[in-house]
XYZ file of C-alpha atoms in Angstrom:
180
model
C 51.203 117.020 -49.209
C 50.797 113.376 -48.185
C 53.732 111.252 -47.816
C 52.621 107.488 -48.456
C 54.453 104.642 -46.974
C 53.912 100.754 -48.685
C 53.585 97.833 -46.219
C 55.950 94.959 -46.415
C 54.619 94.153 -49.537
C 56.410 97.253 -51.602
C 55.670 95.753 -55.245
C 51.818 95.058 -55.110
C 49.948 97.001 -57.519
C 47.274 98.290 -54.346
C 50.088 100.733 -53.510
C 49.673 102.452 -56.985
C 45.855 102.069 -56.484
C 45.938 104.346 -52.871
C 48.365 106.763 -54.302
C 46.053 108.011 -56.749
C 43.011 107.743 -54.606
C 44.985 109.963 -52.054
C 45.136 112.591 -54.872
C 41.565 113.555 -54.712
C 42.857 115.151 -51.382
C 45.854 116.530 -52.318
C 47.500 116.572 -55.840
C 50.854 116.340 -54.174
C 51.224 112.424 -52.971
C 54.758 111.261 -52.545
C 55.522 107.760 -52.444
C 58.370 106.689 -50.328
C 59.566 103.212 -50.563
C 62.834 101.580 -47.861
C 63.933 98.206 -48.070
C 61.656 96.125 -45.363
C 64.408 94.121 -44.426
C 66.863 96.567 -42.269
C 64.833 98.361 -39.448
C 67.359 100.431 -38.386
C 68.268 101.281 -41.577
C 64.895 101.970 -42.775
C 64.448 104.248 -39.954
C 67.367 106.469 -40.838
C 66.332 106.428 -44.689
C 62.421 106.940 -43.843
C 63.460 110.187 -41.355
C 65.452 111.707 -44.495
C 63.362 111.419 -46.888
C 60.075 112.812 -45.527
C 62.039 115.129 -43.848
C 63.383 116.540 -47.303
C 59.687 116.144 -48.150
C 58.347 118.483 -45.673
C 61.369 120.844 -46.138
C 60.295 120.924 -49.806
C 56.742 121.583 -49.401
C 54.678 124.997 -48.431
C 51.869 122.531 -47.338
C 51.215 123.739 -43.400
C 49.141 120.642 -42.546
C 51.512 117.379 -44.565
C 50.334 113.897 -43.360
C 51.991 110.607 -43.494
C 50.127 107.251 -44.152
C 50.860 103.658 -44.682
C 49.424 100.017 -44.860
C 50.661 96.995 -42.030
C 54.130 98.176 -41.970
C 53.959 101.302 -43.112
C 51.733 102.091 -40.762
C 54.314 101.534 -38.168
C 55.810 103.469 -39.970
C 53.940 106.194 -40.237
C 53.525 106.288 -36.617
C 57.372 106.391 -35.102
C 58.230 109.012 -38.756
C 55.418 111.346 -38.729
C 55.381 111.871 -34.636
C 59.607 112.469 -34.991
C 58.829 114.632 -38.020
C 55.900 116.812 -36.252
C 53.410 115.714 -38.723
C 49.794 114.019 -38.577
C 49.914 110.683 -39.369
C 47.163 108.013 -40.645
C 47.562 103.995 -40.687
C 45.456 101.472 -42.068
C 45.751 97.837 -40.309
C 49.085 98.881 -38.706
C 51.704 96.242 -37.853
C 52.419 97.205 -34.057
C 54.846 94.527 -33.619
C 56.883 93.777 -36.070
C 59.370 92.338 -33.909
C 57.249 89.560 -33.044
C 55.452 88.523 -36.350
C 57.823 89.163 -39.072
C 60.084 86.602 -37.961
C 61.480 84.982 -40.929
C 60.533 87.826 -43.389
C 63.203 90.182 -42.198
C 66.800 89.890 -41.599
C 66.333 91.348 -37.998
C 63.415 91.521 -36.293
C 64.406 92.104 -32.886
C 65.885 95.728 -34.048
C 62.243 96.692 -33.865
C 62.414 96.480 -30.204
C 65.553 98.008 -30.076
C 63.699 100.942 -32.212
C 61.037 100.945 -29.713
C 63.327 101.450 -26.693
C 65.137 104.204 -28.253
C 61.937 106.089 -29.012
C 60.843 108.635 -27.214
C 59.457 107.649 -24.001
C 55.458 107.221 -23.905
C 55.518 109.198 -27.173
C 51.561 107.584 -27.819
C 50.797 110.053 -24.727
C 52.464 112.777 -26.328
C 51.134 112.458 -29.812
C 47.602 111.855 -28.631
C 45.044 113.162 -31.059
C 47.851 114.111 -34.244
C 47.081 110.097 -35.578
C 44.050 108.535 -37.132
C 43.489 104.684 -37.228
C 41.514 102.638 -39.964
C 41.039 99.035 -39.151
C 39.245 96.309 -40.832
C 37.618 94.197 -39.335
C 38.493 91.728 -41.744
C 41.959 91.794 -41.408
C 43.257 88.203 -42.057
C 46.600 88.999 -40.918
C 46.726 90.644 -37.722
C 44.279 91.309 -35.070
C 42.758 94.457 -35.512
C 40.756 94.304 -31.806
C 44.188 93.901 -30.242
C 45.517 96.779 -32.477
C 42.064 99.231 -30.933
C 42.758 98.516 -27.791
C 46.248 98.983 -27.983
C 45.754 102.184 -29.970
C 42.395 103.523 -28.459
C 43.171 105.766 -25.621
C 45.510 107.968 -28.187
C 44.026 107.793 -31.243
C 40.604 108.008 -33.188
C 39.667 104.375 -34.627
C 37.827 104.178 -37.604
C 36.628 100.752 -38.171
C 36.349 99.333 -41.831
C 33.516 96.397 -43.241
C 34.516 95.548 -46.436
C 38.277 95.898 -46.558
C 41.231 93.090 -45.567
C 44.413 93.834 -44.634
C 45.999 95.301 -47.430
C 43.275 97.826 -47.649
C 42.956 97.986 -51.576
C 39.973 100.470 -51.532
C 40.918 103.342 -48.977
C 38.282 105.740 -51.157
C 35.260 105.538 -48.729
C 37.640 106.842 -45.892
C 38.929 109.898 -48.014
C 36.750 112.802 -46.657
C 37.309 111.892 -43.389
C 40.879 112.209 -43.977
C 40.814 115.227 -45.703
C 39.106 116.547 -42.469
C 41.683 114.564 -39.833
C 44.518 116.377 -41.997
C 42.743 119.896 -42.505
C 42.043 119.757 -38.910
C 44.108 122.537 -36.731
């Protein structure tokens, strides 16, 4: 099972577009969408429902991934939920570049604070990264370096931010998530 997660963006068509490139590694891709606009509340709704998602599955290796947002996502669910977890182009910061796009930004530090302490250390090795290095909206060298000494960086050519093609990425992971 993989549990897909939509950036801030939740109506573009490109979310339709990875879901069913996700599928040629497993048949059983489950969209999850939350509003964007409550952090706290998407938290709380995001931890539900992929934990009714794993509950419901016989998959022993489920992963979570996600674009921008829902890479962050991805990140803070999958590591409370014991699963792997990929992210393309994540938005680490929410907090300080979605000012003006979200009702209240600042609960994404208050997330972060509440979060278990150092939790990068202690989910070292269970997340993959895919940046581009095209990304027109955040800094993706910022994002390696931030990311690097916990997790395996993939870096992408052709893509931008949104990450409408993920396809040339999908066997590596179908390996990350195979992977004991």
């Amino acid at each position: 099972m993989i549990i897909y997660l939509h950036g801030f963006d939740s109506t573009s068509p490109g979310n339709h577009e990875k879901v069913l490139q996700l599928e040629f590694i497993d048949d059983d891709v489950r969209f999850v969408s939350y509003s964007t606009l409550h952090p706290k509340h998407d938290m709380q709704h995001l931890l539900k429902e992929v934990n009714k998602a794993i509950q419901l599955s016989d998959d022993p290796n489920p992963l979570i991934c996600g674009v921008g947002l829902g890479g962050y996502w991805s990140e803070r669910v999958g590591f409370l939920c014991g699963i792997k977890q990929v992210m393309f182009n994540p938005n680490l910061h929410p907090e300080n570049n979605m000012e003006g796009k979200i009702d209240r930004p600042e609960e994404y530090e208050d997330i972060a604070t509440k979060c278990v302490e150092k939790f990068r250390t202690k989910n070292k090795g269970r997340c993959m990264v895919i940046l581009s290095t095209h990304d027109e909206a955040l800094d993706s060298k910022a994002t390696a370096e931030e990311l690097a000494p916990y997790y395996d960086v993939v870096w992408d050519d052709q893509e931008t931010h949104k990450f409408k093609k993920i396809s040339h990425h999908l066997q590596t992971i179908k390996a990350f998530k195979e992977k004991e």
